[in-house]
Amino acid sequence: MYSGPIIDPHHHLWDLSMGKHAWLVPSDPTVQAIAGLEKIAHDYLPDDYARDAAGHNVVATVHIEALWSGDPVGETRWLETLDKSKGVALRYVAGASLGTGSAGRVIAEQAAFDRVTGIRGILSWHPDPKKCFVTDPELGRNADWRRDIALVQAHGLNLELMMYPYQAGIVREIADSLPDLQIIINHCGSPIDRDAEGMQRWRDGLRLIAACPNIAIKISNPGAYDHDWTLESIRDVAMHCIDCFGAERSMFGTDYPVSKIQMSYDQIYDTFKTIASSLPVEDQAKLFHDNAKRFYRL
């Protein structure tokens, strides 16, 4: 079982008293891509993360933008004020409203922070409107959106992507068109449809995008779309990610506290350690630590 250092490449922090996370208290809770939000609708700060991670050798973490309402640079400024002594939020993947008139300015402002290593884009459209994070299934082909991700590359930043298998072809086009842009896929590429057809769509989609050397994947929040998860069901997803991307382009991450809806922090990393125990020691180090250190310039 892996006992070396861990870098968690995907988690969130928030202070709800600031009124910047409207998605956590939706006005219409029947239409939401994430069910069970009431479990995480409370402040989550560095000490909370450190408490949850206490049973694991977490030496650094990467904060992912948490859909901060209004000026996304405000979230980065807020992160800069937080305690870093426990290694929490040493790097940031920041927000920017890609495809809008303000995105160019925001990307430049985010890039000016030394801890910012990437910008996140969300392409997650699903035929079921209740599962959509965006309304346009062709957003990734929008000329303004493409203009802005080229700016992400120009500023030396990574592009993080949330996607469903339905967007695999678009993601492949993006990676082919910008071969020098490092793209990092969140949450295993979101195997959201759990029937046989849906899981085959997900497997095929990962193979399609994994052929691009500039795409990496985070095996994060494994219970998000697997509410009746077992060790074997998570193993199947994690190992398909590793089979497609290899140990060089895969990372284990938590997505805490969002992932708390289905799994505790210990359950996530204990499951990853069990799954990884069959792999060579050097591959385990890459999955838990070394790749995140490289991709997030820690």
mmCIF file of C-alpha atoms in Angstrom:
data_model
loop_
_atom_site.group_PDB
_atom_site.id
_atom_site.type_symbol
_atom_site.label_atom_id
_atom_site.label_comp_id
_atom_site.label_asym_id
_atom_site.label_seq_id
_atom_site.Cartn_x
_atom_site.Cartn_y
_atom_site.Cartn_z
ATOM 1 C CA MET A 1 0.000 0.000 0.000
ATOM 2 C CA TYR A 2 1.370 3.373 -0.999
ATOM 3 C CA SER A 3 2.599 5.403 1.996
ATOM 4 C CA GLY A 4 4.670 8.076 0.262
ATOM 5 C CA PRO A 5 3.893 11.769 -0.165
ATOM 6 C CA ILE A 6 0.625 12.822 -1.795
ATOM 7 C CA ILE A 7 -0.274 15.931 -3.763
ATOM 8 C CA ASP A 8 -4.034 16.291 -4.077
ATOM 9 C CA PRO A 9 -4.506 17.973 -7.476
ATOM 10 C CA HIS A 10 -8.197 18.753 -7.097
ATOM 11 C CA HIS A 11 -10.164 20.261 -4.237
ATOM 12 C CA HIS A 12 -12.174 23.367 -3.367
ATOM 13 C CA LEU A 13 -12.403 25.892 -0.532
ATOM 14 C CA TRP A 14 -15.169 28.357 0.239
ATOM 15 C CA ASP A 15 -16.508 30.751 2.848
ATOM 16 C CA LEU A 16 -20.256 30.918 2.301
ATOM 17 C CA SER A 17 -20.590 34.092 4.352
ATOM 18 C CA MET A 18 -19.018 35.918 1.395
ATOM 19 C CA GLY A 19 -22.047 35.082 -0.793
ATOM 20 C CA LYS A 20 -19.940 33.976 -3.775
ATOM 21 C CA HIS A 21 -21.148 30.390 -4.293
ATOM 22 C CA ALA A 22 -24.766 30.592 -5.402
ATOM 23 C CA TRP A 23 -24.618 27.052 -6.870
ATOM 24 C CA LEU A 24 -24.330 25.620 -3.350
ATOM 25 C CA VAL A 25 -27.713 27.088 -2.441
ATOM 26 C CA PRO A 26 -29.596 26.856 -5.750
ATOM 27 C CA SER A 27 -32.854 28.750 -6.145
ATOM 28 C CA ASP A 28 -34.345 25.706 -7.891
ATOM 29 C CA PRO A 29 -32.769 22.628 -6.276
ATOM 30 C CA THR A 30 -34.678 20.253 -8.578
ATOM 31 C CA VAL A 31 -32.478 21.312 -11.522
ATOM 32 C CA GLN A 32 -28.877 20.608 -10.594
ATOM 33 C CA ALA A 33 -26.108 18.512 -12.049
ATOM 34 C CA ILE A 34 -24.955 17.597 -8.522
ATOM 35 C CA ALA A 35 -27.452 16.026 -6.127
ATOM 36 C CA GLY A 36 -27.058 16.200 -2.362
ATOM 37 C CA LEU A 37 -25.610 19.716 -2.183
ATOM 38 C CA GLU A 38 -26.995 20.179 1.313
ATOM 39 C CA LYS A 39 -24.200 17.887 2.569
ATOM 40 C CA ILE A 40 -21.527 20.376 1.519
ATOM 41 C CA ALA A 41 -23.326 23.711 1.939
ATOM 42 C CA HIS A 42 -21.068 24.869 4.777
ATOM 43 C CA ASP A 43 -17.756 26.702 5.032
ATOM 44 C CA TYR A 44 -14.721 24.686 3.933
ATOM 45 C CA LEU A 45 -11.342 26.254 4.685
ATOM 46 C CA PRO A 46 -7.696 25.093 4.963
ATOM 47 C CA ASP A 47 -8.088 23.801 8.520
ATOM 48 C CA ASP A 48 -11.137 21.782 7.463
ATOM 49 C CA TYR A 49 -9.193 20.220 4.603
ATOM 50 C CA ALA A 50 -6.196 19.498 6.848
ATOM 51 C CA ARG A 51 -8.477 17.781 9.361
ATOM 52 C CA ASP A 52 -10.023 15.565 6.686
ATOM 53 C CA ALA A 53 -6.603 14.716 5.210
ATOM 54 C CA ALA A 54 -4.929 13.971 8.543
ATOM 55 C CA GLY A 55 -4.742 10.214 7.929
ATOM 56 C CA HIS A 56 -2.724 10.594 4.724
ATOM 57 C CA ASN A 57 0.667 12.022 3.859
ATOM 58 C CA VAL A 58 -0.647 15.029 1.931
ATOM 59 C CA VAL A 59 2.229 17.467 1.382
ATOM 60 C CA ALA A 60 0.554 19.914 -1.029
ATOM 61 C CA THR A 61 -2.757 20.561 -2.751
ATOM 62 C CA VAL A 62 -4.136 22.329 -5.818
ATOM 63 C CA HIS A 63 -7.240 24.473 -5.461
ATOM 64 C CA ILE A 64 -9.697 24.351 -8.368
ATOM 65 C CA GLU A 65 -11.981 27.309 -8.991
ATOM 66 C CA ALA A 66 -15.340 26.843 -7.324
ATOM 67 C CA LEU A 67 -17.675 28.816 -9.609
ATOM 68 C CA TRP A 68 -17.126 32.072 -7.715
ATOM 69 C CA SER A 69 -19.959 34.467 -8.550
ATOM 70 C CA GLY A 70 -18.873 37.703 -10.169
ATOM 71 C CA ASP A 71 -15.210 38.623 -10.715
ATOM 72 C CA PRO A 72 -13.287 35.302 -10.734
ATOM 73 C CA VAL A 73 -10.045 37.118 -9.951
ATOM 74 C CA GLY A 74 -11.615 37.868 -6.582
ATOM 75 C CA GLU A 75 -11.413 34.177 -5.733
ATOM 76 C CA THR A 76 -7.691 34.167 -6.466
ATOM 77 C CA ARG A 77 -7.130 37.248 -4.328
ATOM 78 C CA TRP A 78 -9.050 35.540 -1.520
ATOM 79 C CA LEU A 79 -6.978 32.363 -1.829
ATOM 80 C CA GLU A 80 -3.825 34.450 -1.493
ATOM 81 C CA THR A 81 -4.978 35.516 2.000
ATOM 82 C CA LEU A 82 -5.354 31.950 3.320
ATOM 83 C CA ASP A 83 -2.890 30.088 5.519
ATOM 84 C CA LYS A 84 -0.417 28.031 3.446
ATOM 85 C CA SER A 85 1.516 26.488 6.357
ATOM 86 C CA LYS A 86 -0.200 23.096 6.002
ATOM 87 C CA GLY A 87 0.374 22.879 2.237
ATOM 88 C CA VAL A 88 -3.271 23.515 1.373
ATOM 89 C CA ALA A 89 -3.896 25.453 -1.863
ATOM 90 C CA LEU A 90 -0.282 25.981 -2.862
ATOM 91 C CA ARG A 91 -1.361 26.193 -6.513
ATOM 92 C CA TYR A 92 -4.584 27.359 -8.138
ATOM 93 C CA VAL A 93 -6.551 26.506 -11.253
ATOM 94 C CA ALA A 94 -8.452 29.741 -11.656
ATOM 95 C CA GLY A 95 -11.746 30.782 -13.183
ATOM 96 C CA ALA A 96 -12.436 32.903 -16.254
ATOM 97 C CA SER A 97 -15.634 33.335 -18.253
ATOM 98 C CA LEU A 98 -14.275 31.773 -21.431
ATOM 99 C CA GLY A 99 -15.965 32.975 -24.587
ATOM 100 C CA THR A 100 -16.996 36.357 -23.181
ATOM 101 C CA GLY A 101 -15.664 39.829 -23.813
ATOM 102 C CA SER A 102 -13.956 39.999 -20.412
ATOM 103 C CA ALA A 103 -12.102 36.685 -20.654
ATOM 104 C CA GLY A 104 -8.908 38.038 -22.187
ATOM 105 C CA ARG A 105 -8.439 40.547 -19.386
ATOM 106 C CA VAL A 106 -9.318 38.007 -16.707
ATOM 107 C CA ILE A 107 -6.917 35.374 -18.069
ATOM 108 C CA ALA A 108 -4.098 37.940 -18.073
ATOM 109 C CA GLU A 109 -4.912 39.011 -14.507
ATOM 110 C CA GLN A 110 -5.037 35.402 -13.297
ATOM 111 C CA ALA A 111 -1.743 34.573 -15.020
ATOM 112 C CA ALA A 112 -0.052 37.372 -13.054
ATOM 113 C CA PHE A 113 -0.410 35.339 -9.835
ATOM 114 C CA ASP A 114 2.557 33.000 -9.349
ATOM 115 C CA ARG A 115 0.371 30.271 -7.841
ATOM 116 C CA VAL A 116 -2.012 30.152 -10.831
ATOM 117 C CA THR A 117 -1.075 27.312 -13.176
ATOM 118 C CA GLY A 118 -4.274 26.904 -15.166
ATOM 119 C CA ILE A 119 -7.752 28.064 -16.142
ATOM 120 C CA ARG A 120 -10.769 25.773 -15.994
ATOM 121 C CA GLY A 121 -13.342 25.451 -18.747
ATOM 122 C CA ILE A 122 -16.597 23.502 -18.490
ATOM 123 C CA LEU A 123 -18.065 21.743 -21.522
ATOM 124 C CA SER A 124 -20.324 19.293 -19.663
ATOM 125 C CA TRP A 125 -23.523 19.164 -21.721
ATOM 126 C CA HIS A 126 -25.867 16.173 -21.433
ATOM 127 C CA PRO A 127 -29.062 15.283 -23.340
ATOM 128 C CA ASP A 128 -30.848 15.394 -19.961
ATOM 129 C CA PRO A 129 -31.100 19.124 -19.075
ATOM 130 C CA LYS A 130 -30.992 18.322 -15.354
ATOM 131 C CA LYS A 131 -27.457 16.957 -15.785
ATOM 132 C CA CYS A 132 -26.086 19.906 -17.778
ATOM 133 C CA PHE A 133 -23.434 22.309 -16.553
ATOM 134 C CA VAL A 134 -23.696 24.294 -19.825
ATOM 135 C CA THR A 135 -26.572 24.869 -22.239
ATOM 136 C CA ASP A 136 -24.683 24.710 -25.543
ATOM 137 C CA PRO A 137 -23.578 21.247 -26.702
ATOM 138 C CA GLU A 138 -21.242 22.916 -29.210
ATOM 139 C CA LEU A 139 -19.608 25.334 -26.771
ATOM 140 C CA GLY A 140 -16.164 23.833 -27.376
ATOM 141 C CA ARG A 141 -16.445 24.777 -31.069
ATOM 142 C CA ASN A 142 -17.532 28.366 -30.392
ATOM 143 C CA ALA A 143 -15.050 30.774 -32.020
ATOM 144 C CA ASP A 144 -14.887 33.096 -28.998
ATOM 145 C CA TRP A 145 -14.359 30.179 -26.620
ATOM 146 C CA ARG A 146 -11.569 28.825 -28.856
ATOM 147 C CA ARG A 147 -9.994 32.293 -28.986
ATOM 148 C CA ASP A 148 -9.831 32.367 -25.224
ATOM 149 C CA ILE A 149 -8.297 28.943 -24.745
ATOM 150 C CA ALA A 150 -5.581 29.996 -27.203
ATOM 151 C CA LEU A 151 -4.956 32.892 -24.798
ATOM 152 C CA VAL A 152 -4.668 30.388 -21.937
ATOM 153 C CA GLN A 153 -1.863 28.714 -23.870
ATOM 154 C CA ALA A 154 -0.257 32.061 -24.743
ATOM 155 C CA HIS A 155 -0.002 32.888 -21.025
ATOM 156 C CA GLY A 156 1.729 29.587 -20.313
ATOM 157 C CA LEU A 157 -1.211 28.112 -18.410
ATOM 158 C CA ASN A 158 -2.855 24.694 -18.498
ATOM 159 C CA LEU A 159 -6.459 24.226 -19.581
ATOM 160 C CA GLU A 160 -8.495 22.141 -17.152
ATOM 161 C CA LEU A 161 -11.681 20.691 -18.602
ATOM 162 C CA MET A 162 -14.852 19.270 -17.200
ATOM 163 C CA MET A 163 -16.517 17.184 -19.895
ATOM 164 C CA TYR A 164 -18.938 14.346 -20.442
ATOM 165 C CA PRO A 165 -18.273 11.562 -22.946
ATOM 166 C CA TYR A 166 -20.537 13.407 -25.387
ATOM 167 C CA GLN A 167 -17.793 16.036 -25.778
ATOM 168 C CA ALA A 168 -14.925 13.628 -26.497
ATOM 169 C CA GLY A 169 -14.815 14.514 -30.193
ATOM 170 C CA ILE A 170 -14.716 18.233 -29.433
ATOM 171 C CA VAL A 171 -11.938 17.780 -26.859
ATOM 172 C CA ARG A 172 -9.948 15.797 -29.399
ATOM 173 C CA GLU A 173 -10.353 18.666 -31.910
ATOM 174 C CA ILE A 174 -9.144 21.179 -29.315
ATOM 175 C CA ALA A 175 -6.083 19.110 -28.428
ATOM 176 C CA ASP A 176 -5.209 18.570 -32.087
ATOM 177 C CA SER A 177 -5.598 22.263 -32.899
ATOM 178 C CA LEU A 178 -3.440 23.432 -29.963
ATOM 179 C CA PRO A 179 -0.787 20.722 -29.556
ATOM 180 C CA ASP A 180 1.301 22.855 -27.184
ATOM 181 C CA LEU A 181 -1.609 23.423 -24.792
ATOM 182 C CA GLN A 182 -1.548 21.115 -21.771
ATOM 183 C CA ILE A 183 -5.103 19.909 -21.169
ATOM 184 C CA ILE A 184 -6.082 18.166 -17.944
ATOM 185 C CA ILE A 185 -9.412 16.327 -17.839
ATOM 186 C CA ASN A 186 -11.299 16.355 -14.527
ATOM 187 C CA HIS A 187 -13.109 13.498 -12.772
ATOM 188 C CA CYS A 188 -12.177 10.558 -15.010
ATOM 189 C CA GLY A 189 -13.913 12.219 -17.959
ATOM 190 C CA SER A 190 -17.237 11.928 -16.073
ATOM 191 C CA PRO A 191 -18.693 8.449 -16.706
ATOM 192 C CA ILE A 192 -22.160 9.776 -15.942
ATOM 193 C CA ASP A 193 -24.351 7.223 -17.794
ATOM 194 C CA ARG A 194 -23.911 3.952 -15.926
ATOM 195 C CA ASP A 195 -25.790 1.608 -18.249
ATOM 196 C CA ALA A 196 -23.790 -0.573 -20.653
ATOM 197 C CA GLU A 197 -24.201 1.849 -23.560
ATOM 198 C CA GLY A 198 -23.177 4.837 -21.462
ATOM 199 C CA MET A 199 -20.096 3.148 -20.040
ATOM 200 C CA GLN A 200 -19.025 2.060 -23.524
ATOM 201 C CA ARG A 201 -19.455 5.645 -24.724
ATOM 202 C CA TRP A 202 -17.186 6.745 -21.865
ATOM 203 C CA ARG A 203 -14.550 4.080 -22.590
ATOM 204 C CA ASP A 204 -14.483 4.951 -26.283
ATOM 205 C CA GLY A 205 -14.327 8.669 -25.518
ATOM 206 C CA LEU A 206 -11.307 8.256 -23.247
ATOM 207 C CA ARG A 207 -9.466 6.211 -25.856
ATOM 208 C CA LEU A 208 -10.165 8.908 -28.436
ATOM 209 C CA ILE A 209 -8.761 11.766 -26.372
ATOM 210 C CA ALA A 210 -5.923 9.780 -24.797
ATOM 211 C CA ALA A 211 -4.351 9.497 -28.252
ATOM 212 C CA CYS A 212 -3.392 13.183 -27.858
ATOM 213 C CA PRO A 213 -0.110 13.462 -25.919
ATOM 214 C CA ASN A 214 -1.058 16.891 -24.582
ATOM 215 C CA ILE A 215 -4.021 15.538 -22.583
ATOM 216 C CA ALA A 216 -3.731 14.204 -19.027
ATOM 217 C CA ILE A 217 -6.476 12.971 -16.704
ATOM 218 C CA LYS A 218 -7.376 13.269 -13.050
ATOM 219 C CA ILE A 219 -8.899 10.190 -11.457
ATOM 220 C CA SER A 220 -10.899 12.345 -9.041
ATOM 221 C CA ASN A 221 -14.214 12.123 -7.195
ATOM 222 C CA PRO A 222 -14.712 8.490 -8.228
ATOM 223 C CA GLY A 223 -18.116 8.273 -6.545
ATOM 224 C CA ALA A 224 -19.599 11.280 -8.331
ATOM 225 C CA TYR A 225 -21.385 9.233 -10.979
ATOM 226 C CA ASP A 226 -21.229 5.885 -9.144
ATOM 227 C CA HIS A 227 -23.541 6.333 -6.182
ATOM 228 C CA ASP A 228 -23.640 2.587 -5.458
ATOM 229 C CA TRP A 229 -19.859 2.354 -5.758
ATOM 230 C CA THR A 230 -17.808 -0.661 -4.799
ATOM 231 C CA LEU A 231 -14.070 -1.227 -4.841
ATOM 232 C CA GLU A 232 -14.465 -3.116 -8.097
ATOM 233 C CA SER A 233 -16.588 -0.473 -9.812
ATOM 234 C CA ILE A 234 -14.063 2.229 -8.965
ATOM 235 C CA ARG A 235 -11.190 -0.053 -9.930
ATOM 236 C CA ASP A 236 -12.732 -0.561 -13.375
ATOM 237 C CA VAL A 237 -12.945 3.184 -13.974
ATOM 238 C CA ALA A 238 -9.534 4.030 -12.521
ATOM 239 C CA MET A 239 -7.734 1.285 -14.403
ATOM 240 C CA HIS A 240 -9.362 2.239 -17.702
ATOM 241 C CA CYS A 241 -8.075 5.791 -17.167
ATOM 242 C CA ILE A 242 -4.586 4.449 -16.457
ATOM 243 C CA ASP A 243 -4.739 1.992 -19.362
ATOM 244 C CA CYS A 244 -5.639 4.854 -21.713
ATOM 245 C CA PHE A 245 -3.342 7.598 -20.421
ATOM 246 C CA GLY A 246 -0.619 5.580 -18.762
ATOM 247 C CA ALA A 247 0.934 6.269 -15.373
ATOM 248 C CA GLU A 248 2.725 9.288 -16.893
ATOM 249 C CA ARG A 249 -0.493 11.227 -17.592
ATOM 250 C CA SER A 250 -2.822 10.161 -14.771
ATOM 251 C CA MET A 251 -3.275 11.544 -11.238
ATOM 252 C CA PHE A 252 -5.346 10.576 -8.213
ATOM 253 C CA GLY A 253 -7.342 13.429 -6.639
ATOM 254 C CA THR A 254 -10.228 13.919 -4.230
ATOM 255 C CA ASP A 255 -12.497 16.786 -5.367
ATOM 256 C CA TYR A 256 -13.126 17.381 -1.675
ATOM 257 C CA PRO A 257 -15.472 18.499 -0.228
ATOM 258 C CA VAL A 258 -17.784 17.958 -3.237
ATOM 259 C CA SER A 259 -16.909 14.264 -3.220
ATOM 260 C CA LYS A 260 -18.024 14.033 0.424
ATOM 261 C CA ILE A 261 -21.551 13.623 -0.941
ATOM 262 C CA GLN A 262 -20.685 10.002 -1.793
ATOM 263 C CA MET A 263 -17.365 9.155 -0.094
ATOM 264 C CA SER A 264 -15.317 10.201 2.904
ATOM 265 C CA TYR A 265 -11.770 11.482 2.387
ATOM 266 C CA ASP A 266 -10.341 8.264 3.837
ATOM 267 C CA GLN A 267 -12.554 6.131 1.610
ATOM 268 C CA ILE A 268 -11.258 7.954 -1.481
ATOM 269 C CA TYR A 269 -7.555 7.601 -0.788
ATOM 270 C CA ASP A 270 -7.830 4.149 0.828
ATOM 271 C CA THR A 271 -9.619 2.970 -2.319
ATOM 272 C CA PHE A 272 -6.977 4.530 -4.574
ATOM 273 C CA LYS A 273 -4.183 2.933 -2.512
ATOM 274 C CA THR A 274 -5.814 -0.480 -2.725
ATOM 275 C CA ILE A 275 -6.278 -0.165 -6.486
ATOM 276 C CA ALA A 276 -2.721 1.103 -7.025
ATOM 277 C CA SER A 277 -1.135 -1.614 -4.885
ATOM 278 C CA SER A 278 -0.967 -3.909 -7.932
ATOM 279 C CA LEU A 279 1.100 -1.366 -9.878
ATOM 280 C CA PRO A 280 4.877 -0.870 -9.825
ATOM 281 C CA VAL A 281 6.098 1.328 -6.970
ATOM 282 C CA GLU A 282 7.376 3.994 -9.360
ATOM 283 C CA ASP A 283 3.962 4.190 -11.046
ATOM 284 C CA GLN A 284 2.251 4.615 -7.686
ATOM 285 C CA ALA A 285 4.530 7.562 -6.902
ATOM 286 C CA LYS A 286 3.629 9.157 -10.230
ATOM 287 C CA LEU A 287 -0.113 8.744 -9.652
ATOM 288 C CA PHE A 288 -0.143 10.063 -6.083
ATOM 289 C CA HIS A 289 2.572 12.725 -6.237
ATOM 290 C CA ASP A 290 5.070 13.082 -9.060
ATOM 291 C CA ASN A 291 2.703 13.882 -11.922
ATOM 292 C CA ALA A 292 0.843 16.521 -9.922
ATOM 293 C CA LYS A 293 4.176 18.054 -8.916
ATOM 294 C CA ARG A 294 5.112 18.278 -12.597
ATOM 295 C CA PHE A 295 1.810 19.450 -14.062
ATOM 296 C CA TYR A 296 1.204 22.051 -11.347
ATOM 297 C CA ARG A 297 4.848 23.210 -11.104
ATOM 298 C CA LEU A 298 5.213 22.530 -7.417
#
